[in-house]
Coordinates of N, CA, C and O in Angstrom, one line a residue:
X18 N 20.7 -0.6 -55.6 CA 21.4 0.5 -54.9 C 21.2 0.3 -53.4 O 22.1 0.6 -52.6
X19 N 20.0 -0.2 -53.0 CA 19.7 -0.3 -51.6 C 20.7 -1.3 -50.9 O 21.2 -1.0 -49.8
X20 N 21.1 -2.4 -51.6 CA 22.0 -3.3 -51.0 C 23.4 -2.7 -51.0 O 24.2 -3.0 -50.0
X21 N 23.8 -1.9 -51.9 CA 25.1 -1.3 -51.9 C 25.2 -0.3 -50.7 O 26.2 -0.3 -50.0
X22 N 24.1 0.5 -50.5 CA 24.1 1.4 -49.4 C 24.1 0.6 -48.1 O 24.8 1.0 -47.1
X23 N 23.4 -0.5 -48.0 CA 23.4 -1.3 -46.8 C 24.8 -1.8 -46.5 O 25.2 -1.8 -45.3
X24 N 25.4 -2.4 -47.5 CA 26.8 -2.9 -47.2 C 27.7 -1.8 -46.8 O 28.5 -2.0 -45.9
X25 N 27.6 -0.7 -47.5 CA 28.5 0.5 -47.1 C 28.3 0.9 -45.7 O 29.2 1.2 -44.9
X26 N 27.0 1.0 -45.2 CA 26.7 1.4 -43.9 C 27.3 0.3 -42.9 O 27.9 0.7 -41.9
X27 N 27.2 -1.0 -43.2 CA 27.7 -2.0 -42.3 C 29.2 -2.0 -42.2 O 29.7 -2.2 -41.1
X28 N 29.8 -1.7 -43.3 CA 31.3 -1.7 -43.3 C 31.8 -0.5 -42.5 O 32.9 -0.5 -41.9
X29 N 31.0 0.6 -42.4 CA 31.4 1.8 -41.7 C 31.0 1.8 -40.2 O 31.4 2.7 -39.5
X30 N 30.3 0.8 -39.8 CA 29.9 0.7 -38.4 C 30.9 0.2 -37.5 O 31.3 -1.0 -37.6
X31 N 31.4 0.9 -36.5 CA 32.4 0.3 -35.6 C 31.7 -0.6 -34.6 O 32.3 -1.5 -34.0
X32 N 30.4 -0.3 -34.3 CA 29.7 -0.9 -33.3 C 28.2 -0.8 -33.6 O 27.8 0.2 -34.1
X33 N 27.4 -1.8 -33.2 CA 26.0 -1.7 -33.3 C 25.3 -1.8 -32.0 O 25.8 -2.3 -31.0
X34 N 24.0 -1.3 -31.9 CA 23.3 -1.3 -30.7 C 22.7 -2.7 -30.6 O 22.0 -3.2 -31.5
X35 N 22.9 -3.4 -29.4 CA 22.4 -4.7 -29.2 C 21.3 -4.7 -28.1 O 21.3 -3.9 -27.2
X36 N 20.4 -5.7 -28.3 CA 19.4 -6.0 -27.3 C 19.2 -7.5 -27.3 O 19.9 -8.2 -28.0
X37 N 18.4 -8.0 -26.4 CA 18.2 -9.4 -26.3 C 17.3 -9.9 -27.5 O 16.3 -9.3 -27.9
X38 N 17.8 -10.9 -28.2 CA 17.2 -11.4 -29.5 C 16.8 -12.9 -29.3 O 17.7 -13.7 -28.9
X39 N 15.6 -13.3 -29.5 CA 15.2 -14.7 -29.4 C 15.3 -15.2 -30.9 O 14.5 -14.9 -31.7
X40 N 16.4 -15.9 -31.1 CA 16.7 -16.4 -32.4 C 15.6 -17.4 -32.9 O 15.3 -17.5 -34.1
X41 N 15.1 -18.3 -32.0 CA 14.1 -19.2 -32.4 C 12.9 -18.5 -33.0 O 12.4 -18.9 -34.1
X42 N 12.4 -17.5 -32.3 CA 11.2 -16.8 -32.8 C 11.5 -16.0 -34.1 O 10.7 -16.0 -35.0
X43 N 12.8 -15.4 -34.2 CA 13.2 -14.7 -35.4 C 13.2 -15.6 -36.6 O 12.7 -15.3 -37.6
X44 N 13.8 -16.8 -36.4 CA 13.9 -17.8 -37.5 C 12.5 -18.3 -37.9 O 12.3 -18.4 -39.1
X45 N 11.7 -18.5 -36.9 CA 10.3 -19.0 -37.3 C 9.6 -18.0 -38.2 O 9.0 -18.3 -39.2
X46 N 9.8 -16.7 -37.8 CA 9.1 -15.6 -38.6 C 9.7 -15.5 -40.0 O 9.0 -15.4 -41.0
X47 N 11.1 -15.6 -40.1 CA 11.7 -15.5 -41.4 C 11.3 -16.7 -42.3 O 11.1 -16.6 -43.5
X48 N 11.3 -17.9 -41.7 CA 11.0 -19.1 -42.4 C 9.6 -19.2 -42.9 O 9.3 -19.6 -44.0
X49 N 8.7 -18.7 -42.0 CA 7.3 -18.6 -42.4 C 7.1 -17.8 -43.7 O 6.4 -18.2 -44.6
X50 N 7.8 -16.7 -43.7 CA 7.7 -15.8 -44.9 C 8.4 -16.5 -46.1 O 7.8 -16.5 -47.2
X51 N 9.6 -17.0 -45.9 CA 10.3 -17.7 -47.0 C 9.6 -18.9 -47.5 O 9.8 -19.3 -48.7
X52 N 8.9 -19.6 -46.7 CA 8.2 -20.8 -47.1 C 7.2 -20.6 -48.2 O 7.0 -21.4 -49.1
X53 N 6.6 -19.4 -48.2 CA 5.7 -19.1 -49.4 C 6.4 -19.1 -50.7 O 6.0 -19.6 -51.7
X54 N 7.6 -18.4 -50.7 CA 8.4 -18.4 -51.9 C 8.9 -19.8 -52.3 O 8.8 -20.2 -53.4
X55 N 9.3 -20.6 -51.3 CA 9.7 -22.0 -51.6 C 8.6 -22.8 -52.2 O 8.7 -23.5 -53.1
X56 N 7.4 -22.7 -51.5 CA 6.3 -23.5 -52.0 C 5.8 -23.2 -53.4 O 5.4 -24.0 -54.2
X57 N 6.0 -21.9 -53.8 CA 5.6 -21.5 -55.1 C 6.5 -22.1 -56.2 O 6.2 -22.2 -57.4
X58 N 7.7 -22.6 -55.7 CA 8.7 -23.3 -56.6 C 8.7 -24.8 -56.3 O 9.7 -25.5 -56.7
X59 N 7.7 -25.3 -55.7 CA 7.6 -26.7 -55.3 C 8.8 -27.2 -54.4 O 9.3 -28.3 -54.6
X60 N 9.2 -26.3 -53.5 CA 10.3 -26.6 -52.6 C 9.7 -26.5 -51.2 O 8.7 -25.8 -51.0
X61 N 10.4 -27.1 -50.2 CA 10.0 -26.9 -48.8 C 11.1 -26.5 -47.9 O 12.3 -27.0 -48.1
X62 N 10.8 -25.8 -46.9 CA 11.8 -25.4 -45.9 C 11.4 -26.2 -44.6 O 10.3 -26.1 -44.1
X63 N 12.4 -26.9 -44.1 CA 12.3 -27.7 -42.8 C 13.1 -27.0 -41.8 O 14.3 -26.7 -42.0
X64 N 12.5 -26.7 -40.6 CA 13.1 -26.0 -39.5 C 13.2 -26.9 -38.3 O 12.2 -27.4 -37.8
X65 N 14.4 -27.1 -37.8 CA 14.6 -27.8 -36.5 C 15.3 -26.9 -35.6 O 16.3 -26.3 -35.9
X66 N 14.8 -26.9 -34.3 CA 15.4 -26.0 -33.3 C 15.0 -26.4 -31.9 O 14.1 -27.2 -31.7
X67 N 15.7 -25.9 -31.0 CA 15.4 -26.1 -29.6 C 14.3 -25.1 -29.3 O 14.0 -24.2 -30.1
X68 N 13.8 -25.2 -28.1 CA 12.7 -24.3 -27.7 C 13.0 -22.8 -27.6 O 12.3 -22.0 -28.0
X69 N 14.2 -22.6 -27.2 CA 14.6 -21.2 -26.9 C 16.1 -21.0 -27.2 O 16.9 -21.7 -26.6
X70 N 16.4 -20.0 -28.0 CA 17.8 -19.6 -28.2 C 17.9 -18.1 -28.2 O 17.2 -17.5 -29.0
X71 N 18.6 -17.6 -27.3 CA 18.7 -16.1 -27.2 C 20.1 -15.6 -27.3 O 21.1 -16.4 -27.0
X72 N 20.3 -14.4 -27.6 CA 21.6 -13.8 -27.7 C 21.5 -12.3 -27.6 O 20.4 -11.7 -27.8
X73 N 22.6 -11.6 -27.4 CA 22.7 -10.2 -27.5 C 23.0 -9.8 -28.9 O 23.9 -10.4 -29.5
X74 N 22.1 -9.0 -29.6 CA 22.3 -8.7 -31.0 C 21.4 -7.6 -31.5 O 20.6 -7.1 -30.7
X75 N 21.5 -7.4 -32.8 CA 20.7 -6.4 -33.4 C 19.8 -7.2 -34.3 O 20.2 -7.8 -35.3
X76 N 18.5 -7.2 -34.0 CA 17.6 -8.1 -34.7 C 17.4 -7.7 -36.2 O 17.3 -8.6 -37.0
X77 N 17.5 -6.5 -36.6 CA 17.4 -6.1 -38.0 C 18.6 -6.7 -38.8 O 18.4 -7.2 -39.9
X78 N 19.8 -6.5 -38.3 CA 21.0 -7.0 -39.0 C 21.0 -8.5 -39.1 O 21.3 -9.1 -40.1
X79 N 20.6 -9.2 -38.0 CA 20.6 -10.6 -38.0 C 19.5 -11.2 -38.9 O 19.8 -12.1 -39.7
X80 N 18.3 -10.5 -38.9 CA 17.3 -11.0 -39.8 C 17.7 -10.8 -41.3 O 17.5 -11.7 -42.1
X81 N 18.4 -9.7 -41.6 CA 18.9 -9.5 -43.0 C 19.9 -10.6 -43.4 O 19.8 -11.1 -44.5
X82 N 20.8 -10.9 -42.5 CA 21.8 -11.9 -42.8 C 21.2 -13.2 -43.0 O 21.5 -13.9 -44.0
X83 N 20.3 -13.7 -42.1 CA 19.7 -15.0 -42.3 C 18.8 -15.1 -43.5 O 18.8 -16.0 -44.2
X84 N 18.1 -14.0 -43.7 CA 17.2 -14.0 -44.9 C 17.9 -14.1 -46.2 O 17.6 -14.8 -47.1
X85 N 19.1 -13.4 -46.3 CA 19.9 -13.4 -47.5 C 20.4 -14.8 -47.8 O 20.3 -15.3 -48.9
X86 N 20.9 -15.5 -46.7 CA 21.3 -16.9 -46.9 C 20.2 -17.8 -47.3 O 20.3 -18.6 -48.2
X87 N 19.1 -17.7 -46.6 CA 17.9 -18.6 -46.8 C 17.4 -18.4 -48.2 O 17.0 -19.3 -48.9
X88 N 17.3 -17.2 -48.7 CA 16.7 -16.9 -50.1 C 17.7 -17.5 -51.1 O 17.2 -18.0 -52.1
X89 N 19.0 -17.4 -50.9 CA 19.9 -18.1 -51.8 C 19.7 -19.6 -51.8 O 19.7 -20.2 -52.9
X90 N 19.5 -20.2 -50.6 CA 19.3 -21.6 -50.6 C 18.0 -22.0 -51.3 O 18.0 -23.0 -52.0
X91 N 17.0 -21.2 -51.2 CA 15.7 -21.5 -51.9 C 16.0 -21.4 -53.4 O 15.5 -22.3 -54.1
X92 N 16.7 -20.4 -53.8 CA 17.0 -20.2 -55.2 C 17.7 -21.4 -55.8 O 17.3 -21.9 -56.9
X93 N 18.7 -22.0 -55.1 CA 19.5 -23.1 -55.7 C 19.0 -24.5 -55.3 O 19.5 -25.5 -55.9
X94 N 18.1 -24.6 -54.4 CA 17.7 -25.9 -53.9 C 16.9 -26.6 -55.1 O 16.2 -26.0 -55.9
X95 N 16.9 -27.9 -55.1 CA 16.1 -28.7 -56.0 C 14.7 -28.9 -55.4 O 13.7 -28.7 -56.0
X96 N 14.7 -29.4 -54.1 CA 13.4 -29.7 -53.5 C 13.3 -29.2 -52.1 O 12.2 -29.0 -51.6
X97 N 14.4 -29.2 -51.3 CA 14.3 -28.9 -49.9 C 15.4 -28.1 -49.4 O 16.6 -28.1 -49.9
X98 N 15.1 -27.3 -48.3 CA 16.1 -26.5 -47.6 C 15.9 -26.9 -46.1 O 14.8 -26.9 -45.6
X99 N 17.0 -27.2 -45.4 CA 16.9 -27.5 -44.0 C 17.6 -26.4 -43.2 O 18.7 -26.0 -43.5
X100 N 16.9 -25.9 -42.2 CA 17.4 -24.9 -41.3 C 17.5 -25.5 -39.9 O 16.5 -26.0 -39.4
X101 N 18.6 -25.5 -39.3 CA 18.8 -26.0 -37.9 C 19.4 -25.0 -37.0 O 20.4 -24.3 -37.4
X102 N 18.8 -24.8 -35.8 CA 19.4 -23.9 -34.8 C 19.7 -24.7 -33.6 O 18.8 -25.4 -33.0
X103 N 20.9 -24.6 -33.2 CA 21.4 -25.3 -31.9 C 22.3 -24.3 -31.1 O 22.9 -23.4 -31.7
X104 N 22.2 -24.4 -29.8 CA 23.2 -23.7 -29.0 C 24.2 -24.6 -28.4 O 23.8 -25.6 -27.8
X105 N 25.4 -24.4 -28.7 CA 26.5 -25.3 -28.3 C 27.7 -24.5 -27.8 O 28.1 -23.6 -28.5
X106 N 28.1 -24.7 -26.6 CA 29.3 -24.0 -26.0 C 29.2 -22.5 -26.1 O 30.1 -21.9 -26.6
X107 N 28.1 -21.9 -25.7 CA 27.9 -20.5 -25.7 C 27.8 -19.9 -27.1 O 28.1 -18.7 -27.2
X108 N 27.5 -20.7 -28.1 CA 27.4 -20.2 -29.5 C 26.1 -20.7 -30.0 O 25.8 -21.9 -29.9
X109 N 25.4 -19.8 -30.6 CA 24.2 -20.2 -31.4 C 24.6 -20.5 -32.8 O 25.3 -19.7 -33.5
X110 N 24.3 -21.7 -33.2 CA 24.8 -22.2 -34.6 C 23.5 -22.4 -35.4 O 22.7 -23.2 -35.1
X111 N 23.5 -21.6 -36.5 CA 22.4 -21.8 -37.5 C 23.0 -22.4 -38.8 O 24.0 -21.8 -39.3
X112 N 22.5 -23.5 -39.2 CA 22.9 -24.1 -40.5 C 21.8 -24.0 -41.5 O 20.6 -24.4 -41.1
X113 N 22.0 -23.6 -42.7 CA 21.0 -23.6 -43.7 C 21.6 -24.5 -44.9 O 22.7 -24.1 -45.4
X114 N 21.0 -25.6 -45.1 CA 21.5 -26.6 -46.1 C 20.5 -26.8 -47.2 O 19.3 -27.0 -46.9
X115 N 20.9 -26.7 -48.4 CA 20.0 -26.9 -49.6 C 20.5 -28.2 -50.3 O 21.6 -28.7 -50.0
X116 N 19.7 -28.7 -51.2 CA 20.0 -29.9 -51.9 C 20.3 -29.6 -53.4 O 20.0 -30.4 -54.3
X117 N 20.8 -28.4 -53.6 CA 21.1 -28.0 -55.0 C 22.5 -28.5 -55.5 O 23.0 -29.4 -54.9
X118 N 23.0 -27.8 -56.4 CA 24.3 -28.3 -57.1 C 25.5 -28.1 -56.3 O 26.6 -28.6 -56.6
X119 N 25.5 -27.2 -55.2 CA 26.7 -26.9 -54.5 C 27.5 -25.9 -55.3 O 27.1 -25.3 -56.2
X120 N 28.8 -25.7 -54.8 CA 29.7 -24.7 -55.4 C 31.0 -25.4 -55.5 O 31.4 -26.2 -54.6
X121 N 31.7 -25.1 -56.6 CA 33.1 -25.6 -56.7 C 33.9 -25.2 -55.5 O 33.9 -24.1 -55.0
X122 N 34.6 -26.2 -54.9 CA 35.3 -26.0 -53.6 C 36.3 -24.8 -53.7 O 36.4 -24.0 -52.7
X123 N 36.9 -24.5 -54.8 CA 37.8 -23.4 -55.0 C 37.1 -22.1 -54.9 O 37.8 -21.1 -54.7
X124 N 35.8 -22.0 -55.1 CA 35.1 -20.8 -55.1 C 34.3 -20.5 -53.8 O 33.7 -19.4 -53.7
X125 N 34.4 -21.4 -52.8 CA 33.6 -21.3 -51.6 C 33.9 -20.0 -50.9 O 33.0 -19.2 -50.4
X126 N 35.1 -19.7 -50.7 CA 35.5 -18.5 -49.9 C 35.1 -17.2 -50.6 O 34.8 -16.2 -49.9
X127 N 35.0 -17.2 -51.9 CA 34.7 -16.0 -52.7 C 33.2 -15.7 -52.6 O 32.8 -14.6 -52.9
X128 N 32.4 -16.6 -52.1 CA 30.9 -16.4 -52.0 C 30.5 -15.2 -51.2 O 29.5 -14.5 -51.5
X129 N 31.4 -14.8 -50.2 CA 31.0 -13.7 -49.3 C 31.7 -12.4 -49.7 O 31.7 -11.5 -48.9
X130 N 32.3 -12.4 -50.9 CA 33.0 -11.2 -51.4 C 31.9 -10.3 -52.1 O 31.1 -10.8 -52.9
X131 N 31.9 -9.0 -51.9 CA 31.0 -8.1 -52.5 C 31.1 -8.2 -54.1 O 32.2 -8.3 -54.6
X132 N 29.9 -8.3 -54.7 CA 29.8 -8.3 -56.2 C 30.2 -9.6 -56.8 O 30.3 -9.7 -58.0
X133 N 30.5 -10.6 -56.0 CA 30.9 -11.9 -56.5 C 29.6 -12.7 -56.9 O 28.7 -12.8 -56.1
X134 N 29.6 -13.2 -58.1 CA 28.5 -14.1 -58.6 C 29.2 -15.3 -59.2 O 30.2 -15.2 -59.9
X135 N 28.5 -16.5 -59.0 CA 29.1 -17.7 -59.6 C 29.1 -17.7 -61.1 O 29.9 -18.2 -61.7
X136 N 28.1 -17.0 -61.7 CA 27.9 -17.0 -63.1 C 27.9 -15.5 -63.5 O 27.1 -14.8 -63.1
X137 N 28.7 -15.2 -64.5 CA 28.7 -13.8 -65.0 C 27.4 -13.5 -65.7 O 27.0 -12.3 -65.9
X138 N 26.7 -14.5 -66.2 CA 25.5 -14.3 -66.9 C 24.4 -13.9 -66.0 O 23.3 -13.4 -66.5
X139 N 24.5 -14.1 -64.7 CA 23.5 -13.7 -63.8 C 23.4 -12.2 -63.6 O 24.4 -11.5 -63.6
X140 N 22.2 -11.7 -63.5 CA 22.1 -10.3 -63.3 C 21.0 -10.1 -62.2 O 20.5 -11.0 -61.7
X141 N 20.6 -8.8 -62.0 CA 19.7 -8.5 -61.0 C 18.3 -9.3 -61.2 O 17.7 -9.7 -60.3
X142 N 17.9 -9.4 -62.5 CA 16.6 -10.1 -62.7 C 16.7 -11.6 -62.5 O 15.8 -12.2 -62.2
X143 N 17.9 -12.2 -62.8 CA 18.0 -13.6 -62.7 C 18.7 -14.2 -61.5 O 18.7 -15.3 -61.3
X144 N 19.2 -13.3 -60.6 CA 19.8 -13.9 -59.5 C 20.6 -12.9 -58.6 O 21.3 -13.3 -57.7
X145 N 20.5 -11.6 -58.8 CA 21.2 -10.7 -57.9 C 22.5 -10.2 -58.4 O 23.0 -10.6 -59.5
X146 N 23.1 -9.3 -57.7 CA 24.3 -8.6 -58.1 C 25.5 -9.0 -57.2 O 26.6 -8.5 -57.4
X147 N 25.3 -10.0 -56.3 CA 26.4 -10.5 -55.5 C 26.7 -9.7 -54.3 O 27.8 -9.7 -53.8
X148 N 25.6 -9.2 -53.6 CA 25.8 -8.5 -52.4 C 25.2 -9.1 -51.2 O 25.6 -8.9 -50.1
X149 N 24.2 -10.0 -51.4 CA 23.5 -10.6 -50.3 C 24.3 -11.3 -49.3 O 24.2 -11.1 -48.1
X150 N 25.2 -12.2 -49.8 CA 26.1 -12.9 -48.9 C 27.2 -12.1 -48.2 O 27.6 -12.3 -47.1
X151 N 27.6 -11.0 -49.0 CA 28.6 -10.1 -48.4 C 27.9 -9.3 -47.3 O 28.6 -9.1 -46.2
X152 N 26.7 -8.9 -47.4 CA 25.9 -8.2 -46.4 C 25.8 -9.2 -45.2 O 26.0 -8.8 -44.0
X153 N 25.5 -10.4 -45.4 CA 25.3 -11.4 -44.4 C 26.6 -11.6 -43.6 O 26.6 -11.6 -42.3
X154 N 27.7 -11.7 -44.3 CA 29.0 -11.8 -43.6 C 29.3 -10.6 -42.7 O 29.8 -10.8 -41.6
X155 N 29.1 -9.4 -43.2 CA 29.4 -8.2 -42.5 C 28.5 -8.1 -41.2 O 29.0 -7.8 -40.1
X156 N 27.2 -8.5 -41.4 CA 26.3 -8.4 -40.2 C 26.7 -9.4 -39.2 O 26.7 -9.1 -38.0
X157 N 27.1 -10.6 -39.6 CA 27.5 -11.7 -38.7 C 28.8 -11.2 -38.0 O 28.9 -11.4 -36.8
X158 N 29.7 -10.7 -38.7 CA 31.0 -10.2 -38.1 C 30.8 -9.1 -37.1 O 31.5 -9.1 -36.1
X159 N 29.8 -8.2 -37.3 CA 29.5 -7.2 -36.3 C 29.0 -7.8 -35.0 O 29.0 -7.1 -34.0
X160 N 28.5 -9.0 -35.1 CA 28.0 -9.7 -33.9 C 29.1 -10.6 -33.3 O 28.9 -11.3 -32.3
X161 N 30.3 -10.5 -33.8 CA 31.4 -11.3 -33.3 C 31.3 -12.8 -33.7 O 31.9 -13.7 -33.2
X162 N 30.6 -13.0 -34.8 CA 30.4 -14.3 -35.3 C 31.1 -14.6 -36.6 O 31.9 -13.8 -37.1
X163 N 30.8 -15.8 -37.1 CA 31.5 -16.3 -38.3 C 30.4 -16.9 -39.2 O 29.5 -17.5 -38.8
X164 N 30.7 -16.8 -40.5 CA 29.8 -17.5 -41.5 C 30.7 -18.2 -42.5 O 31.7 -17.7 -42.9
X165 N 30.4 -19.5 -42.8 CA 31.2 -20.3 -43.7 C 30.2 -21.1 -44.6 O 29.1 -21.3 -44.3
X166 N 30.8 -21.5 -45.7 CA 30.0 -22.4 -46.6 C 30.8 -23.6 -46.9 O 32.0 -23.5 -47.1
X167 N 30.2 -24.7 -47.0 CA 30.8 -26.0 -47.3 C 29.8 -26.8 -48.2 O 28.6 -26.7 -48.1
X168 N 30.4 -27.6 -49.1 CA 29.6 -28.5 -49.9 C 29.1 -29.7 -49.1 O 29.9 -30.1 -48.2
X169 N 28.0 -30.2 -49.4 CA 27.4 -31.4 -48.8 C 27.7 -32.6 -49.7 O 27.5 -32.5 -50.9
X170 N 28.2 -33.7 -49.1 CA 28.4 -34.9 -49.8 C 27.1 -35.3 -50.5 O 26.1 -35.4 -49.9
X171 N 27.2 -35.6 -51.8 CA 26.0 -36.0 -52.5 C 25.2 -34.8 -53.2 O 24.3 -35.0 -53.9
X172 N 25.7 -33.6 -52.9 CA 25.1 -32.4 -53.5 C 24.5 -31.5 -52.5 O 23.9 -31.9 -51.5
X173 N 24.6 -30.2 -52.8 CA 24.0 -29.2 -51.9 C 25.1 -28.3 -51.3 O 26.3 -28.6 -51.3
X174 N 24.7 -27.3 -50.6 CA 25.6 -26.3 -50.0 C 25.0 -26.1 -48.5 O 23.8 -26.0 -48.3
X175 N 26.0 -26.1 -47.6 CA 25.6 -25.8 -46.2 C 26.3 -24.5 -45.8 O 27.5 -24.4 -45.9
X176 N 25.5 -23.5 -45.4 CA 26.0 -22.3 -44.8 C 25.8 -22.3 -43.3 O 24.7 -22.6 -42.8
X177 N 26.9 -22.1 -42.6 CA 26.9 -22.2 -41.1 C 27.1 -20.8 -40.6 O 28.1 -20.1 -41.0
X178 N 26.2 -20.3 -39.8 CA 26.4 -19.0 -39.1 C 26.6 -19.3 -37.6 O 25.7 -19.9 -37.0
X179 N 27.7 -18.9 -37.0 CA 27.9 -19.0 -35.6 C 28.0 -17.7 -34.9 O 28.7 -16.8 -35.4
X180 N 27.1 -17.5 -33.9 CA 27.0 -16.3 -33.2 C 27.1 -16.5 -31.7 O 26.4 -17.3 -31.2
X181 N 28.0 -15.7 -31.1 CA 28.1 -15.9 -29.6 C 26.9 -15.4 -28.9 O 26.2 -14.5 -29.4
X182 N 26.5 -16.1 -27.8 CA 25.3 -15.8 -27.1 C 25.5 -14.3 -26.5 O 24.5 -13.6 -26.5
X183 N 26.6 -14.0 -25.9 CA 26.8 -12.7 -25.4 C 27.9 -11.9 -26.2 O 28.8 -12.5 -26.8
X184 N 27.8 -10.6 -26.2 CA 28.8 -9.8 -26.8 C 30.1 -10.0 -26.2 O 30.2 -10.1 -25.0
X185 N 31.2 -10.1 -27.0 CA 32.5 -10.4 -26.5 C 33.4 -9.3 -26.8 O 33.3 -8.5 -27.8
X186 N 34.5 -9.1 -26.0 CA 35.5 -8.2 -26.2 C 36.4 -8.7 -27.3 O 36.4 -9.9 -27.5
X187 N 37.2 -7.9 -27.9 CA 38.2 -8.4 -28.9 C 39.1 -9.5 -28.5 O 39.3 -10.4 -29.2
X188 N 39.6 -9.4 -27.2 CA 40.5 -10.5 -26.7 C 39.7 -11.8 -26.6 O 40.2 -12.9 -26.8
X189 N 38.4 -11.7 -26.1 CA 37.6 -12.9 -26.0 C 37.3 -13.5 -27.3 O 37.3 -14.7 -27.5
X190 N 37.0 -12.6 -28.3 CA 36.8 -13.1 -29.7 C 38.0 -13.9 -30.2 O 37.8 -14.9 -30.8
X191 N 39.2 -13.3 -30.0 CA 40.4 -14.0 -30.5 C 40.5 -15.4 -29.9 O 40.9 -16.3 -30.5
X192 N 40.3 -15.4 -28.6 CA 40.4 -16.7 -27.8 C 39.4 -17.7 -28.3 O 39.7 -18.9 -28.6
X193 N 38.2 -17.3 -28.5 CA 37.1 -18.2 -28.9 C 37.3 -18.6 -30.4 O 36.9 -19.7 -30.8
X194 N 37.8 -17.7 -31.2 CA 38.1 -18.0 -32.6 C 39.1 -19.1 -32.7 O 39.0 -20.1 -33.5
X195 N 40.2 -19.0 -31.9 CA 41.2 -20.0 -31.9 C 40.6 -21.4 -31.5 O 41.0 -22.4 -32.1
X196 N 39.7 -21.4 -30.5 CA 39.1 -22.6 -30.0 C 38.2 -23.2 -31.1 O 38.2 -24.4 -31.3
X197 N 37.5 -22.3 -31.8 CA 36.5 -22.8 -32.8 C 37.2 -23.2 -34.1 O 36.5 -23.9 -34.9
X198 N 38.4 -22.9 -34.4 CA 39.0 -23.2 -35.7 C 39.1 -24.7 -36.0 O 39.0 -25.1 -37.1
X199 N 39.1 -25.5 -35.0 CA 39.3 -26.9 -35.1 C 37.9 -27.6 -35.2 O 37.8 -28.8 -35.4
X200 N 36.8 -26.9 -34.9 CA 35.5 -27.5 -34.9 C 34.9 -27.3 -36.2 O 34.8 -26.2 -36.8
X201 N 34.5 -28.4 -36.8 CA 33.8 -28.4 -38.2 C 32.4 -28.1 -37.9 O 31.7 -28.7 -37.1
X202 N 31.8 -27.2 -38.7 CA 30.5 -26.8 -38.6 C 29.5 -27.8 -39.3 O 29.1 -27.5 -40.4
X203 N 29.3 -28.9 -38.8 CA 28.4 -29.9 -39.3 C 27.5 -30.4 -38.2 O 28.1 -30.9 -37.2
X204 N 26.3 -30.4 -38.4 CA 25.4 -30.9 -37.3 C 24.8 -32.3 -37.6 O 24.5 -33.0 -36.7
X205 N 24.8 -32.7 -38.8 CA 24.3 -34.0 -39.1 C 25.2 -34.6 -40.2 O 25.8 -33.9 -41.0
X206 N 25.3 -35.9 -40.3 CA 26.1 -36.5 -41.3 C 25.6 -36.3 -42.7 O 24.4 -36.1 -42.9
X207 N 26.5 -36.1 -43.7 CA 26.1 -35.9 -45.0 C 25.6 -37.1 -45.7 O 26.0 -38.2 -45.5

């Protein structure tokens, strides 16, 4: 019920309060916490980042989005999860890549739809109700960003979160979205 309420609140927000957010520090904190969960399953989380990545944003919403994606990656990974943070062309790009089974290409876009689950057999006890990635998408969208998922050659899933460094007006968002449509969100070769 908490996730349903969270998604409903996010969908109803026309605007959120922003402050300066150090993404490097935020990710370190999230990963430190998630690493315990990963280690208990004999998996490891690897974090690569530059020294400092900052943006205008809402730290609670961003933390929730990133944590939802990271926990999914831990759930599906076989052995490792790689998190990379880079700032490129006024955009903070976070990629979270697991070495799990990946997702059927035809189903990738549906991953961010509320209540969508890859397997109908999954329930709250075995894997959630399908709201975590929908919440992540809404939180990223409220920051003028984008979230996408792609399969990794050889197995695994890569989720890419792109967030502008500064808050943008709707016309700036449209202009930057058009520029970014041709850029593939991959940081290292598969």
